Structures are given as C-alpha cells and as structure tokens.
C-alpha atoms as a PDB file:
ATOM      1  CA  PHE A   1     -20.977  14.846  -5.636  1.00  0.00           C
ATOM      2  CA  SER A   2     -20.857  14.978  -1.901  1.00  0.00           C
ATOM      3  CA  GLN A   3     -19.215  12.160   0.059  1.00  0.00           C
ATOM      4  CA  GLU A   4     -22.674  10.768   0.832  1.00  0.00           C
ATOM      5  CA  ASP A   5     -23.467  10.691  -2.871  1.00  0.00           C
ATOM      6  CA  TYR A   6     -20.224   8.739  -3.546  1.00  0.00           C
ATOM      7  CA  SER A   7     -21.063   6.300  -0.823  1.00  0.00           C
ATOM      8  CA  LYS A   8     -24.554   5.642  -2.178  1.00  0.00           C
ATOM      9  CA  THR A   9     -23.225   5.321  -5.693  1.00  0.00           C
ATOM     10  CA  LEU A  10     -20.570   2.826  -4.600  1.00  0.00           C
ATOM     11  CA  GLU A  11     -23.196   0.864  -2.717  1.00  0.00           C
ATOM     12  CA  TYR A  12     -25.339   0.591  -5.844  1.00  0.00           C
ATOM     13  CA  MET A  13     -22.371  -0.158  -8.075  1.00  0.00           C
ATOM     14  CA  ILE A  14     -21.150  -2.926  -5.804  1.00  0.00           C
ATOM     15  CA  LYS A  15     -24.642  -4.513  -5.887  1.00  0.00           C
ATOM     16  CA  CYS A  16     -24.609  -4.183  -9.643  1.00  0.00           C
ATOM     17  CA  GLU A  17     -21.170  -5.854  -9.748  1.00  0.00           C
ATOM     18  CA  GLU A  18     -22.484  -8.787  -7.773  1.00  0.00           C
ATOM     19  CA  ILE A  19     -25.531  -9.166  -9.988  1.00  0.00           C
ATOM     20  CA  ARG A  20     -23.506  -9.044 -13.206  1.00  0.00           C
ATOM     21  CA  ARG A  21     -20.916 -11.449 -11.854  1.00  0.00           C
ATOM     22  CA  ASN A  22     -23.670 -13.948 -10.964  1.00  0.00           C
ATOM     23  CA  THR A  23     -25.680 -13.486 -14.193  1.00  0.00           C
ATOM     24  CA  GLN A  24     -23.064 -12.790 -16.867  1.00  0.00           C
ATOM     25  CA  GLY A  25     -19.898 -14.065 -15.374  1.00  0.00           C
ATOM     26  CA  MET A  26     -16.521 -12.478 -14.665  1.00  0.00           C
ATOM     27  CA  ASN A  27     -15.375 -12.508 -18.242  1.00  0.00           C
ATOM     28  CA  HIS A  28     -18.268 -10.563 -19.823  1.00  0.00           C
ATOM     29  CA  PRO A  29     -17.605  -7.008 -21.216  1.00  0.00           C
ATOM     30  CA  ASP A  30     -20.552  -5.636 -19.243  1.00  0.00           C
ATOM     31  CA  TYR A  31     -18.975  -6.921 -16.044  1.00  0.00           C
ATOM     32  CA  ALA A  32     -15.842  -5.120 -17.055  1.00  0.00           C
ATOM     33  CA  THR A  33     -17.874  -1.913 -17.518  1.00  0.00           C
ATOM     34  CA  THR A  34     -19.245  -2.214 -14.019  1.00  0.00           C
ATOM     35  CA  LEU A  35     -15.742  -2.619 -12.646  1.00  0.00           C
ATOM     36  CA  GLY A  36     -14.691   0.445 -14.565  1.00  0.00           C
ATOM     37  CA  ASN A  37     -17.638   2.389 -13.134  1.00  0.00           C
ATOM     38  CA  ILE A  38     -16.685   1.396  -9.563  1.00  0.00           C
ATOM     39  CA  ALA A  39     -13.106   2.456 -10.301  1.00  0.00           C
ATOM     40  CA  SER A  40     -14.284   5.839 -11.672  1.00  0.00           C
ATOM     41  CA  VAL A  41     -16.088   6.584  -8.425  1.00  0.00           C
ATOM     42  CA  TYR A  42     -12.923   5.877  -6.430  1.00  0.00           C
ATOM     43  CA  LYS A  43     -10.837   7.909  -8.893  1.00  0.00           C
ATOM     44  CA  ARG A  44     -13.199  10.909  -8.583  1.00  0.00           C
ATOM     45  CA  GLN A  45     -12.748  10.683  -4.837  1.00  0.00           C
ATOM     46  CA  GLY A  46      -8.938  10.712  -5.263  1.00  0.00           C
ATOM     47  CA  GLU A  47      -8.665   7.170  -3.922  1.00  0.00           C
ATOM     48  CA  TYR A  48      -6.393   5.932  -6.683  1.00  0.00           C
ATOM     49  CA  ALA A  49      -5.106   2.875  -4.802  1.00  0.00           C
ATOM     50  CA  LYS A  50      -8.663   1.653  -4.547  1.00  0.00           C
ATOM     51  CA  ALA A  51      -9.444   2.450  -8.158  1.00  0.00           C
ATOM     52  CA  LEU A  52      -6.472   0.721  -9.716  1.00  0.00           C
ATOM     53  CA  PRO A  53      -7.404  -2.921  -9.083  1.00  0.00           C
ATOM     54  CA  TYR A  54     -10.863  -2.372 -10.588  1.00  0.00           C
ATOM     55  CA  TYR A  55      -9.373  -0.651 -13.625  1.00  0.00           C
ATOM     56  CA  THR A  56      -6.728  -3.255 -14.217  1.00  0.00           C
ATOM     57  CA  LYS A  57      -9.276  -6.088 -13.972  1.00  0.00           C
ATOM     58  CA  CYS A  58     -11.486  -4.174 -16.354  1.00  0.00           C
ATOM     59  CA  GLU A  59      -8.546  -3.865 -18.745  1.00  0.00           C
ATOM     60  CA  GLU A  60      -7.790  -7.580 -18.572  1.00  0.00           C
ATOM     61  CA  ILE A  61     -11.441  -8.590 -19.203  1.00  0.00           C
ATOM     62  CA  ARG A  62     -11.747  -6.197 -22.154  1.00  0.00           C
ATOM     63  CA  ARG A  63      -8.476  -7.341 -23.637  1.00  0.00           C
ATOM     64  CA  ASN A  64      -9.559 -10.980 -23.475  1.00  0.00           C
ATOM     65  CA  SER A  65     -13.231 -10.591 -24.471  1.00  0.00           C
ATOM     66  CA  LEU A  66     -13.094  -7.642 -26.985  1.00  0.00           C
ATOM     67  CA  GLY A  67      -9.573  -7.813 -28.378  1.00  0.00           C
ATOM     68  CA  VAL A  68      -6.635  -5.405 -28.343  1.00  0.00           C
ATOM     69  CA  ILE A  69      -7.953  -3.120 -31.050  1.00  0.00           C
ATOM     70  CA  HIS A  70     -11.365  -2.496 -29.591  1.00  0.00           C
ATOM     71  CA  PRO A  71     -12.198   1.115 -28.615  1.00  0.00           C
ATOM     72  CA  SER A  72     -13.320   0.145 -25.122  1.00  0.00           C
ATOM     73  CA  TYR A  73     -10.073  -1.615 -24.463  1.00  0.00           C
ATOM     74  CA  ALA A  74      -8.116   1.416 -25.761  1.00  0.00           C
ATOM     75  CA  THR A  75     -10.128   3.769 -23.529  1.00  0.00           C
ATOM     76  CA  THR A  76      -9.340   1.558 -20.492  1.00  0.00           C
ATOM     77  CA  LEU A  77      -5.663   1.714 -21.323  1.00  0.00           C
ATOM     78  CA  GLU A  78      -5.787   5.499 -21.421  1.00  0.00           C
ATOM     79  CA  THR A  79      -7.657   5.632 -18.143  1.00  0.00           C
ATOM     80  CA  VAL A  80      -5.138   3.337 -16.399  1.00  0.00           C
ATOM     81  CA  ALA A  81      -2.304   5.366 -17.860  1.00  0.00           C
ATOM     82  CA  SER A  82      -3.706   8.583 -16.513  1.00  0.00           C
ATOM     83  CA  LEU A  83      -4.225   7.004 -13.084  1.00  0.00           C
ATOM     84  CA  TYR A  84      -0.613   5.924 -12.930  1.00  0.00           C
ATOM     85  CA  ASP A  85       0.400   9.420 -14.092  1.00  0.00           C
ATOM     86  CA  LYS A  86      -1.651  11.055 -11.273  1.00  0.00           C
ATOM     87  CA  GLN A  87       0.087   8.785  -8.787  1.00  0.00           C
ATOM     88  CA  GLY A  88       3.494   9.803 -10.156  1.00  0.00           C
ATOM     89  CA  ASP A  89       4.324   6.331 -11.475  1.00  0.00           C
ATOM     90  CA  TYR A  90       5.439   7.676 -14.813  1.00  0.00           C
ATOM     91  CA  ALA A  91       7.196   4.472 -16.033  1.00  0.00           C
ATOM     92  CA  LYS A  92       3.996   2.459 -15.529  1.00  0.00           C
ATOM     93  CA  ALA A  93       1.861   5.198 -17.122  1.00  0.00           C
ATOM     94  CA  LEU A  94       4.167   5.155 -20.093  1.00  0.00           C
ATOM     95  CA  GLN A  95       3.598   1.404 -20.601  1.00  0.00           C
ATOM     96  CA  TYR A  96      -0.119   1.936 -20.880  1.00  0.00           C
ATOM     97  CA  TYR A  97       0.077   5.158 -22.955  1.00  0.00           C
ATOM     98  CA  THR A  98       2.415   3.402 -25.355  1.00  0.00           C
ATOM     99  CA  LYS A  99      -0.163   0.563 -25.925  1.00  0.00           C
ATOM    100  CA  PHE A 100      -2.886   3.183 -26.265  1.00  0.00           C
ATOM    101  CA  GLU A 101      -0.770   5.165 -28.810  1.00  0.00           C
ATOM    102  CA  MET A 102      -0.319   2.062 -30.970  1.00  0.00           C
ATOM    103  CA  ILE A 103      -4.018   1.219 -30.983  1.00  0.00           C
ATOM    104  CA  THR A 104      -4.998   4.858 -31.832  1.00  0.00           C
ATOM    105  CA  ARG A 105      -2.399   4.920 -34.647  1.00  0.00           C
ATOM    106  CA  ILE A 106      -3.799   1.738 -36.090  1.00  0.00           C
ATOM    107  CA  ARG A 107      -7.497   2.724 -35.723  1.00  0.00           C
ATOM    108  CA  HIS A 108      -7.225   6.419 -36.709  1.00  0.00           C
ATOM    109  CA  GLY A 109      -3.826   7.076 -38.272  1.00  0.00           C
ATOM    110  CA  ILE A 110      -1.432   9.803 -37.252  1.00  0.00           C
ATOM    111  CA  ASP A 111      -3.583  12.675 -38.665  1.00  0.00           C
ATOM    112  CA  HIS A 112      -6.107  12.482 -35.773  1.00  0.00           C
ATOM    113  CA  PRO A 113      -6.403  14.968 -32.907  1.00  0.00           C
ATOM    114  CA  LYS A 114      -6.438  12.162 -30.342  1.00  0.00           C
ATOM    115  CA  TYR A 115      -3.101  10.899 -31.665  1.00  0.00           C
ATOM    116  CA  VAL A 116      -1.630  14.330 -31.210  1.00  0.00           C
ATOM    117  CA  SER A 117      -2.833  14.345 -27.610  1.00  0.00           C
ATOM    118  CA  ILE A 118      -1.336  10.947 -26.861  1.00  0.00           C
ATOM    119  CA  LEU A 119       2.024  12.006 -28.262  1.00  0.00           C
ATOM    120  CA  ALA A 120       1.968  15.005 -26.016  1.00  0.00           C
ATOM    121  CA  SER A 121       1.085  12.899 -22.995  1.00  0.00           C
ATOM    122  CA  ILE A 122       3.891  10.459 -23.782  1.00  0.00           C
ATOM    123  CA  GLY A 123       6.315  13.358 -24.193  1.00  0.00           C
ATOM    124  CA  LYS A 124       5.279  14.799 -20.818  1.00  0.00           C
ATOM    125  CA  LEU A 125       5.915  11.378 -19.199  1.00  0.00           C
ATOM    126  CA  TYR A 126       9.395  11.113 -20.754  1.00  0.00           C
ATOM    127  CA  TYR A 127      10.043  14.572 -19.469  1.00  0.00           C
ATOM    128  CA  GLU A 128       9.082  13.536 -15.997  1.00  0.00           C
ATOM    129  CA  LEU A 129      11.421  10.577 -16.320  1.00  0.00           C
ATOM    130  CA  GLU A 130      14.152  13.060 -17.369  1.00  0.00           C
ATOM    131  CA  GLU A 131      14.478  11.495 -20.801  1.00  0.00           C
ATOM    132  CA  PHE A 132      14.577  14.974 -22.339  1.00  0.00           C
ATOM    133  CA  ALA A 133      15.646  14.086 -25.899  1.00  0.00           C
ATOM    134  CA  ILE A 134      12.818  11.520 -26.197  1.00  0.00           C
ATOM    135  CA  ALA A 135      10.347  13.906 -24.537  1.00  0.00           C
ATOM    136  CA  PHE A 136      11.035  16.734 -26.988  1.00  0.00           C
ATOM    137  CA  ALA A 137      10.908  14.342 -29.950  1.00  0.00           C
ATOM    138  CA  TYR A 138       7.411  13.329 -28.923  1.00  0.00           C
ATOM    139  CA  LEU A 139       6.310  16.850 -28.153  1.00  0.00           C
ATOM    140  CA  GLY A 140       7.816  18.176 -31.334  1.00  0.00           C
ATOM    141  CA  PHE A 141       6.135  15.502 -33.422  1.00  0.00           C
ATOM    142  CA  SER A 142       2.781  16.296 -31.785  1.00  0.00           C
ATOM    143  CA  VAL A 143       3.200  19.937 -32.599  1.00  0.00           C
ATOM    144  CA  ASP A 144       4.163  19.159 -36.238  1.00  0.00           C
ATOM    145  CA  ILE A 145       1.138  16.936 -36.731  1.00  0.00           C
ATOM    146  CA  SER A 146      -1.168  19.454 -35.114  1.00  0.00           C
ATOM    147  CA  LYS A 147      -0.242  21.979 -37.807  1.00  0.00           C
ATOM    148  CA  LYS A 148      -1.520  19.859 -40.649  1.00  0.00           C
ATOM    149  CA  PRO A 149      -4.504  21.363 -42.469  1.00  0.00           C
ATOM    150  CA  SER A 150      -6.478  18.069 -42.316  1.00  0.00           C
ATOM    151  CA  LEU A 151      -6.531  18.264 -38.532  1.00  0.00           C
ATOM    152  CA  LYS A 152      -7.740  21.848 -38.328  1.00  0.00           C
ATOM    153  CA  VAL A 153     -11.153  20.831 -39.689  1.00  0.00           C
ATOM    154  CA  HIS A 154     -11.657  17.858 -37.303  1.00  0.00           C
ATOM    155  CA  PRO A 155     -14.366  18.588 -34.620  1.00  0.00           C
ATOM    156  CA  SER A 156     -12.086  17.742 -31.726  1.00  0.00           C
ATOM    157  CA  TYR A 157      -9.163  19.754 -32.997  1.00  0.00           C
ATOM    158  CA  PRO A 158      -9.693  22.820 -30.812  1.00  0.00           C
ATOM    159  CA  ALA A 159      -9.851  20.696 -27.637  1.00  0.00           C
ATOM    160  CA  GLU A 160      -6.807  18.606 -28.461  1.00  0.00           C
ATOM    161  CA  LEU A 161      -4.804  21.729 -29.427  1.00  0.00           C
ATOM    162  CA  GLN A 162      -5.781  23.271 -26.100  1.00  0.00           C
ATOM    163  CA  ASN A 163      -4.553  20.115 -24.315  1.00  0.00           C
ATOM    164  CA  LEU A 164      -1.266  20.275 -26.250  1.00  0.00           C
ATOM    165  CA  GLU A 165      -0.737  23.938 -25.307  1.00  0.00           C
ATOM    166  CA  MET A 166      -1.643  23.203 -21.670  1.00  0.00           C
ATOM    167  CA  THR A 167       1.034  20.444 -21.616  1.00  0.00           C
ATOM    168  CA  PHE A 168       3.627  22.798 -22.970  1.00  0.00           C
ATOM    169  CA  ASN A 169       2.623  25.502 -20.520  1.00  0.00           C
ATOM    170  CA  GLN A 170       2.882  23.176 -17.607  1.00  0.00           C
ATOM    171  CA  LEU A 171       6.259  22.060 -18.552  1.00  0.00           C
ATOM    172  CA  LYS A 172       7.373  25.567 -19.250  1.00  0.00           C
ATOM    173  CA  GLN A 173       6.196  26.760 -15.740  1.00  0.00           C
ATOM    174  CA  LYS A 174       7.574  23.717 -13.997  1.00  0.00           C
ATOM    175  CA  HIS A 175      11.021  23.941 -15.543  1.00  0.00           C
ATOM    176  CA  SER A 176      11.333  27.581 -16.741  1.00  0.00           C
ATOM    177  CA  LEU A 177      11.732  26.494 -20.353  1.00  0.00           C
ATOM    178  CA  VAL A 178      10.903  28.222 -23.537  1.00  0.00           C
ATOM    179  CA  PHE A 179       8.608  26.360 -26.008  1.00  0.00           C
ATOM    180  CA  LYS A 180       7.372  27.474 -29.351  1.00  0.00           C
ATOM    181  CA  PRO A 181       4.375  25.182 -30.165  1.00  0.00           C
END
C-alpha cells in the first residue's frame, strides 16, 4: 500500500467504526473486529502507538463478549503480544503471549505446531529479558515437541518449524551462540 492507500483505508475504517458503534454498540464482536482492522492499518504503517489502543479495546471487547477460550480472543492476544514485542516492551509482550499459550494449550494441546511457535516466542522474550535459563527451557521444549512424529504430518508443521529455526538463528546471530535445534 502507498501512504495514500493507507489514508483512504483508514478513512473508510473510521466511518465503519462509527456505523458499527451506532448500530451494534461498543460491546459487539463485530465492533471489536472493526477496531482490530483499524489497528492493523496503523501497525502496517509502523505506527504502533496508534495501533495499541485499538488492539487493547478489541481484546477487552472480545474477552467480555466471546470468552477467554474463543479463537478470536486468542488471536487478539497474539497480535497485542507481537506489537509489544516490536516496541521492545518484552515484559508486556510476555504477559500476552503467556495468556495466548494457555489458550492454545487448552484448545489444541501441546502436540500442535502453533503451540511450538508460541513456546519459541516466549523463549525469545525471556532471552531478551536476560532470563536465560527460562529462555532455554522454553526453546528446548519447543524443539523437543517439534520432533514428535505427530507434528510432522500437520499441514502447518513446515511453516512453524521454519519460524522456530528463524528464532534460533536470530538469537544465534545476535548473541554469537551455538544452538542445535
């Protein structure tokens, strides 16, 4: 998108937000989706400070209207966590990823590629917080789970394994460490 495209998109999204707020109310899941869409536009532009209030309001509405185990709520937690991670607020990102991890474990179990990816993300955050023992425990657990035969047949396994390897490589380059995933 060009800057002009983002501006037009935001203009339409803000009109949509007003319509949904007036017709469905501020506690409706569709209203939350609109807020999330506005936040996504800001996030794509790198305007994280503008995106965050929209995402956190979206998270609140989804938690209250859909419940804490709903996939849309979980996705919002992951999105907010990644936003805090991009901003370098690793402690706040960890709070959101930890909630997301718990929901994913409940919904899918530990033998799921998404769960492996979350563990790697949490490990990376602990590493950034210089909690090395905890970081390597999470990263090691994610590697161990990724080796299970049941995961290797899952459709998203290749992508999640690639994400795990990328996380290890980033840490290795950043800190000149040797990993054996």
